[in-house]
């Protein structure tokens, strides 16, 4: 018989606060068109994107994360000293080690929290949220900060007509804490590694010198679109089932902000009722990968399109190919 005593964590967890940071520079499609043969109309019709934010030299992954984290902690009514864990999802922090989470934790004033990075592409926020929930229920932390942050402008090939217009920069953060009732449902997550070539970095860092060109993100657009629309709609439905609710019970739908056509197609496939508010932050923010869901969540709440206590379905999907979907109560 095991001598290990059961942990004394919370029974449930919830999102307590949310914060976001978008770089000050707004980049319209006209800037993108300086290097590719396309048009504003084509970009809007294919992606729904009209503008995106690109970071300056000072708006580093760390700096953007600190700004978003501070807002989330304040929104939760907490102080940095109460944060017991910092999870950062990013693919655009270029130091292999140490984890950028440790630097962020120090700069926000957290006191010796668990701190680590994860790499799950556009599904990274969902992965981080799930890990945070586990930490709280396990009792290893009372409050956990989850950050999705990207500087994808550093990984964008501005001469690639298929991707040059897609990506933006920014950081989104939430604080997860204990709850008296379920605030984060069971996550439906997974991966399909046989499709890993559909979204990838052009060359590994080890070949950067010989390649002669800085690595960038590339993707097979049509394959990704079909996978996202058909397979991810199934995952979204599984997440609703796991939460024990139907589409009629939803107030808000916050999918990864990859592409407006994907979002609209998922809404149609899921047969979401008209009363459900759908996040379409991609129009002015672009695809910010791991940051897209918390940034969209923050904007919906800030503009009054969603409110505290609403039931929201969130789903992220991207490179790997990986995915994560769950139902949450908005803070």
Short mmCIF file of C-alpha atoms in Angstrom, two decimals:
data_model
loop_
_atom_site.label_atom_id
_atom_site.label_comp_id
_atom_site.label_asym_id
_atom_site.label_seq_id
_atom_site.Cartn_x
_atom_site.Cartn_y
_atom_site.Cartn_z
CA UNK A 1 0.00 0.00 0.00
CA UNK A 2 1.27 3.45 -0.89
CA UNK A 3 2.46 5.65 1.98
CA UNK A 4 1.92 8.80 -0.08
CA UNK A 5 -0.80 11.01 1.32
CA UNK A 6 -3.32 12.57 -1.09
CA UNK A 7 -2.66 16.14 -2.16
CA UNK A 8 -4.86 18.93 -0.83
CA UNK A 9 -5.57 20.93 -3.93
CA UNK A 10 -8.75 22.67 -4.99
CA UNK A 11 -11.60 20.58 -6.32
CA UNK A 12 -12.06 22.84 -9.33
CA UNK A 13 -10.24 25.61 -11.19
CA UNK A 14 -11.32 28.68 -13.13
CA UNK A 15 -9.92 31.62 -15.08
CA UNK A 16 -9.82 34.58 -12.70
CA UNK A 17 -8.37 37.35 -14.84
CA UNK A 18 -7.21 38.10 -18.38
CA UNK A 19 -4.82 40.62 -19.94
CA UNK A 20 -3.40 41.37 -23.36
CA UNK A 21 -0.72 43.39 -25.09
CA UNK A 22 -0.60 44.37 -28.75
CA UNK A 23 2.49 46.14 -30.14
CA UNK A 24 2.03 49.82 -30.92
CA UNK A 25 2.86 49.49 -34.62
CA UNK A 26 -0.20 48.68 -36.75
CA UNK A 27 0.65 47.20 -40.15
CA UNK A 28 -2.00 47.43 -42.90
CA UNK A 29 -2.15 45.11 -45.89
CA UNK A 30 -0.62 47.85 -48.06
CA UNK A 31 2.74 47.32 -46.32
CA UNK A 32 2.60 43.58 -47.01
CA UNK A 33 1.85 44.27 -50.68
CA UNK A 34 5.17 46.05 -51.10
CA UNK A 35 6.91 42.67 -51.39
CA UNK A 36 4.31 40.26 -52.78
CA UNK A 37 2.22 40.22 -55.93
CA UNK A 38 -1.28 40.36 -54.46
CA UNK A 39 -4.00 42.83 -53.49
CA UNK A 40 -5.78 44.07 -50.40
CA UNK A 41 -9.00 42.52 -51.69
CA UNK A 42 -7.33 39.11 -52.17
CA UNK A 43 -5.82 39.13 -48.66
CA UNK A 44 -9.14 40.11 -47.07
CA UNK A 45 -11.10 37.53 -49.05
CA UNK A 46 -8.66 34.71 -48.26
CA UNK A 47 -7.98 35.48 -44.61
CA UNK A 48 -10.23 38.28 -43.37
CA UNK A 49 -7.14 40.18 -42.22
CA UNK A 50 -6.90 43.93 -42.74
CA UNK A 51 -4.18 44.85 -40.23
CA UNK A 52 -1.80 43.21 -37.79
CA UNK A 53 0.58 44.41 -35.07
CA UNK A 54 4.36 44.06 -35.40
CA UNK A 55 6.71 44.44 -32.46
CA UNK A 56 9.55 46.94 -32.23
CA UNK A 57 13.00 45.99 -30.96
CA UNK A 58 11.90 47.00 -27.45
CA UNK A 59 8.71 44.92 -27.59
CA UNK A 60 10.41 41.62 -26.92
CA UNK A 61 8.72 38.35 -26.03
CA UNK A 62 9.55 39.10 -22.40
CA UNK A 63 8.41 42.73 -22.47
CA UNK A 64 5.06 41.93 -24.11
CA UNK A 65 4.48 39.06 -21.69
CA UNK A 66 5.20 41.23 -18.65
CA UNK A 67 2.64 43.81 -19.84
CA UNK A 68 -0.07 41.19 -20.46
CA UNK A 69 0.72 39.37 -17.21
CA UNK A 70 0.44 42.53 -15.13
CA UNK A 71 -3.01 43.23 -16.53
CA UNK A 72 -4.18 39.65 -15.93
CA UNK A 73 -2.94 39.61 -12.33
CA UNK A 74 -4.62 42.94 -11.60
CA UNK A 75 -7.82 41.75 -13.28
CA UNK A 76 -7.79 38.70 -11.00
CA UNK A 77 -7.46 40.95 -7.94
CA UNK A 78 -4.13 39.37 -6.96
CA UNK A 79 -0.54 40.45 -6.42
CA UNK A 80 2.48 38.94 -8.23
CA UNK A 81 3.68 37.39 -4.96
CA UNK A 82 0.63 35.11 -5.01
CA UNK A 83 1.53 33.53 -8.36
CA UNK A 84 2.85 30.01 -7.81
CA UNK A 85 3.36 28.98 -11.41
CA UNK A 86 4.21 30.65 -14.73
CA UNK A 87 3.58 28.75 -17.97
CA UNK A 88 4.59 30.38 -21.25
CA UNK A 89 3.60 29.04 -24.65
CA UNK A 90 5.69 30.40 -27.52
CA UNK A 91 7.57 29.33 -30.64
CA UNK A 92 9.34 32.66 -31.12
CA UNK A 93 11.67 32.84 -28.11
CA UNK A 94 14.99 32.04 -29.75
CA UNK A 95 17.01 30.99 -26.71
CA UNK A 96 16.95 27.26 -26.18
CA UNK A 97 17.60 27.77 -22.49
CA UNK A 98 16.78 29.11 -19.96
CA UNK A 99 13.01 29.16 -20.35
CA UNK A 100 11.69 32.68 -20.93
CA UNK A 101 9.08 31.91 -18.25
CA UNK A 102 11.79 32.24 -15.58
CA UNK A 103 12.74 35.73 -16.78
CA UNK A 104 9.11 36.81 -16.98
CA UNK A 105 8.40 35.45 -13.49
CA UNK A 106 11.28 37.48 -12.08
CA UNK A 107 10.28 40.69 -13.86
CA UNK A 108 6.66 40.57 -12.67
CA UNK A 109 7.76 40.02 -9.07
CA UNK A 110 6.63 36.43 -8.54
CA UNK A 111 8.45 34.68 -5.68
CA UNK A 112 10.11 31.40 -6.66
CA UNK A 113 7.21 30.07 -8.78
CA UNK A 114 7.40 26.98 -10.94
CA UNK A 115 8.22 28.41 -14.37
CA UNK A 116 8.55 26.71 -17.74
CA UNK A 117 7.93 27.09 -21.47
CA UNK A 118 5.89 24.84 -23.74
CA UNK A 119 5.93 24.56 -27.51
CA UNK A 120 2.53 23.59 -28.89
CA UNK A 121 2.12 26.17 -31.62
CA UNK A 122 -1.33 27.66 -32.00
CA UNK A 123 -2.76 25.15 -29.51
CA UNK A 124 -0.28 26.25 -26.86
CA UNK A 125 -2.70 28.33 -24.81
CA UNK A 126 -5.04 25.35 -24.42
CA UNK A 127 -2.15 23.15 -23.38
CA UNK A 128 -1.00 25.72 -20.82
CA UNK A 129 -4.51 26.18 -19.47
CA UNK A 130 -4.86 22.43 -18.96
CA UNK A 131 -1.52 22.16 -17.18
CA UNK A 132 -2.43 25.10 -14.92
CA UNK A 133 -5.72 23.47 -13.99
CA UNK A 134 -3.86 20.29 -13.08
CA UNK A 135 -1.40 22.17 -10.88
CA UNK A 136 -4.23 23.83 -8.96
CA UNK A 137 -6.29 20.67 -8.49
CA UNK A 138 -3.12 18.82 -7.48
CA UNK A 139 -2.30 21.49 -4.93
CA UNK A 140 1.17 22.30 -6.25
CA UNK A 141 0.14 25.93 -6.84
CA UNK A 142 -2.80 28.08 -5.82
CA UNK A 143 -2.62 30.57 -8.68
CA UNK A 144 -0.98 29.97 -12.06
CA UNK A 145 -0.23 32.50 -14.79
CA UNK A 146 -0.64 31.19 -18.34
CA UNK A 147 0.86 33.30 -21.13
CA UNK A 148 0.65 32.89 -24.90
CA UNK A 149 3.16 35.17 -26.63
CA UNK A 150 4.61 35.46 -30.13
CA UNK A 151 6.81 37.66 -32.27
CA UNK A 152 5.91 35.92 -35.51
CA UNK A 153 7.09 38.89 -37.55
CA UNK A 154 10.58 37.50 -36.83
CA UNK A 155 9.59 34.24 -38.52
CA UNK A 156 7.67 35.66 -41.47
CA UNK A 157 9.01 35.47 -45.01
CA UNK A 158 7.70 38.73 -46.44
CA UNK A 159 8.25 37.41 -49.97
CA UNK A 160 6.13 34.29 -49.44
CA UNK A 161 2.78 35.12 -51.03
CA UNK A 162 1.05 32.32 -49.10
CA UNK A 163 2.03 33.45 -45.58
CA UNK A 164 3.42 37.01 -45.63
CA UNK A 165 0.05 38.53 -44.70
CA UNK A 166 -0.94 36.07 -41.98
CA UNK A 167 1.15 36.63 -38.91
CA UNK A 168 1.16 39.21 -36.13
CA UNK A 169 2.76 39.78 -32.73
CA UNK A 170 1.32 40.07 -29.25
CA UNK A 171 0.86 38.52 -25.82
CA UNK A 172 -2.21 37.30 -23.95
CA UNK A 173 -2.34 36.06 -20.38
CA UNK A 174 -4.77 34.59 -17.90
CA UNK A 175 -4.58 33.77 -14.21
CA UNK A 176 -6.01 30.40 -13.23
CA UNK A 177 -7.04 29.78 -9.64
CA UNK A 178 -9.20 27.60 -7.36
CA UNK A 179 -12.99 27.49 -7.71
CA UNK A 180 -16.02 26.15 -5.87
CA UNK A 181 -17.56 24.87 -9.09
CA UNK A 182 -16.18 23.75 -12.46
CA UNK A 183 -14.78 26.70 -14.42
CA UNK A 184 -12.58 24.77 -16.86
CA UNK A 185 -13.98 21.58 -18.36
CA UNK A 186 -12.04 18.50 -19.45
CA UNK A 187 -9.73 19.29 -22.36
CA UNK A 188 -9.95 17.38 -25.61
CA UNK A 189 -6.43 17.49 -27.01
CA UNK A 190 -4.12 15.52 -29.24
CA UNK A 191 -1.78 15.53 -32.20
CA UNK A 192 -1.53 14.19 -35.74
CA UNK A 193 2.19 13.93 -36.37
CA UNK A 194 1.71 12.40 -39.80
CA UNK A 195 0.67 15.89 -40.93
CA UNK A 196 3.60 17.70 -39.33
CA UNK A 197 4.98 18.85 -42.68
CA UNK A 198 1.92 21.00 -43.40
CA UNK A 199 3.07 23.77 -41.01
CA UNK A 200 6.76 24.00 -40.28
CA UNK A 201 9.89 26.09 -39.98
CA UNK A 202 11.60 26.24 -43.37
CA UNK A 203 14.99 25.04 -42.12
CA UNK A 204 16.23 23.91 -38.69
CA UNK A 205 18.53 26.27 -36.79
CA UNK A 206 21.43 23.87 -37.39
CA UNK A 207 21.18 24.55 -41.14
CA UNK A 208 20.66 28.30 -40.85
CA UNK A 209 24.25 29.26 -41.83
CA UNK A 210 24.32 27.11 -44.95
CA UNK A 211 20.77 28.04 -45.97
CA UNK A 212 21.72 31.71 -46.12
CA UNK A 213 18.25 32.87 -45.13
CA UNK A 214 16.70 33.31 -41.70
CA UNK A 215 14.20 30.51 -40.93
CA UNK A 216 10.54 31.28 -41.48
CA UNK A 217 7.19 29.58 -41.00
CA UNK A 218 5.67 27.95 -44.05
CA UNK A 219 2.47 26.02 -44.52
CA UNK A 220 0.38 24.10 -47.04
CA UNK A 221 -2.62 26.37 -46.92
CA UNK A 222 -5.30 24.19 -48.48
CA UNK A 223 -4.35 21.12 -46.45
CA UNK A 224 -4.39 23.13 -43.22
CA UNK A 225 -7.72 24.73 -44.13
CA UNK A 226 -9.41 21.37 -44.79
CA UNK A 227 -8.01 19.86 -41.60
CA UNK A 228 -9.02 22.84 -39.46
CA UNK A 229 -12.55 23.08 -40.84
CA UNK A 230 -13.50 19.42 -40.83
CA UNK A 231 -11.39 17.78 -38.13
CA UNK A 232 -11.36 20.64 -35.62
CA UNK A 233 -15.13 21.04 -35.78
CA UNK A 234 -15.29 17.42 -34.57
CA UNK A 235 -12.87 18.20 -31.73
CA UNK A 236 -14.93 21.26 -30.77
CA UNK A 237 -18.03 19.10 -30.57
CA UNK A 238 -16.16 16.59 -28.42
CA UNK A 239 -15.22 19.42 -26.06
CA UNK A 240 -18.88 20.42 -25.76
CA UNK A 241 -19.75 16.78 -25.02
CA UNK A 242 -16.97 16.56 -22.41
CA UNK A 243 -18.43 19.61 -20.66
CA UNK A 244 -21.91 18.10 -20.76
CA UNK A 245 -23.41 20.95 -22.74
CA UNK A 246 -24.73 21.61 -26.23
CA UNK A 247 -24.11 24.47 -28.64
CA UNK A 248 -27.35 26.05 -27.38
CA UNK A 249 -25.77 26.42 -23.92
CA UNK A 250 -22.84 28.45 -25.25
CA UNK A 251 -22.55 32.21 -24.93
CA UNK A 252 -19.20 32.68 -26.67
CA UNK A 253 -16.99 30.86 -29.20
CA UNK A 254 -13.27 31.73 -29.15
CA UNK A 255 -11.38 29.72 -31.77
CA UNK A 256 -7.73 30.23 -32.62
CA UNK A 257 -7.58 33.32 -34.81
CA UNK A 258 -5.98 31.68 -37.82
CA UNK A 259 -8.21 32.77 -40.66
CA UNK A 260 -11.70 34.27 -40.91
CA UNK A 261 -12.83 31.66 -43.44
CA UNK A 262 -11.86 28.88 -41.04
CA UNK A 263 -13.74 30.57 -38.20
CA UNK A 264 -16.88 31.09 -40.27
CA UNK A 265 -16.78 27.52 -41.58
CA UNK A 266 -16.46 26.10 -38.05
CA UNK A 267 -19.43 28.19 -36.89
CA UNK A 268 -21.48 26.76 -39.73
CA UNK A 269 -20.34 23.16 -39.19
CA UNK A 270 -21.03 23.36 -35.44
CA UNK A 271 -24.43 24.95 -36.16
CA UNK A 272 -23.87 27.58 -33.50
CA UNK A 273 -27.02 29.54 -32.61
CA UNK A 274 -27.23 33.22 -33.53
CA UNK A 275 -26.97 34.28 -29.89
CA UNK A 276 -23.41 32.92 -29.62
CA UNK A 277 -20.78 35.67 -29.80
CA UNK A 278 -17.92 34.65 -32.09
CA UNK A 279 -14.41 36.07 -31.69
CA UNK A 280 -13.12 37.54 -34.95
CA UNK A 281 -10.07 39.35 -33.62
CA UNK A 282 -8.03 38.06 -36.58
CA UNK A 283 -9.28 40.96 -38.72
CA UNK A 284 -7.15 43.54 -36.93
CA UNK A 285 -4.63 41.37 -35.04
CA UNK A 286 -3.70 38.68 -37.56
CA UNK A 287 -2.63 35.19 -36.56
CA UNK A 288 -0.68 35.43 -33.30
CA UNK A 289 -0.46 31.67 -32.71
CA UNK A 290 -0.39 30.89 -28.96
CA UNK A 291 -1.43 34.45 -28.10
CA UNK A 292 -4.55 34.54 -30.26
CA UNK A 293 -7.13 33.02 -27.88
CA UNK A 294 -6.31 35.06 -24.74
CA UNK A 295 -5.99 38.22 -26.87
CA UNK A 296 -9.41 37.57 -28.42
CA UNK A 297 -10.87 36.77 -25.00
CA UNK A 298 -9.50 40.00 -23.53
CA UNK A 299 -10.94 42.10 -26.38
CA UNK A 300 -14.40 40.51 -26.16
CA UNK A 301 -14.58 41.27 -22.44
CA UNK A 302 -13.11 44.78 -22.79
CA UNK A 303 -15.59 45.75 -25.51
CA UNK A 304 -18.61 44.23 -23.76
CA UNK A 305 -19.23 41.66 -26.48
CA UNK A 306 -18.80 39.03 -23.75
CA UNK A 307 -19.28 39.31 -20.02
CA UNK A 308 -18.08 37.72 -16.82
CA UNK A 309 -19.72 34.36 -16.19
CA UNK A 310 -20.36 33.60 -19.87
CA UNK A 311 -19.77 30.04 -21.03
CA UNK A 312 -17.17 29.91 -23.79
CA UNK A 313 -15.80 27.22 -26.06
CA UNK A 314 -12.11 27.74 -26.82
CA UNK A 315 -10.14 25.74 -29.37
CA UNK A 316 -6.59 26.06 -30.64
CA UNK A 317 -4.99 24.16 -33.51
CA UNK A 318 -1.79 24.39 -35.52
CA UNK A 319 1.74 23.16 -36.18
CA UNK A 320 2.38 19.58 -35.22
CA UNK A 321 -0.42 19.19 -36.05
CA UNK A 322 -1.74 19.67 -32.52
CA UNK A 323 -5.03 20.78 -31.02
CA UNK A 324 -6.72 21.53 -27.70
CA UNK A 325 -10.32 22.45 -26.95
CA UNK A 326 -12.23 23.03 -23.74
CA UNK A 327 -15.20 24.92 -22.31
CA UNK A 328 -14.52 27.66 -19.77
CA UNK A 329 -16.39 30.20 -17.70
CA UNK A 330 -15.15 33.69 -18.57
CA UNK A 331 -13.63 35.73 -15.73
#
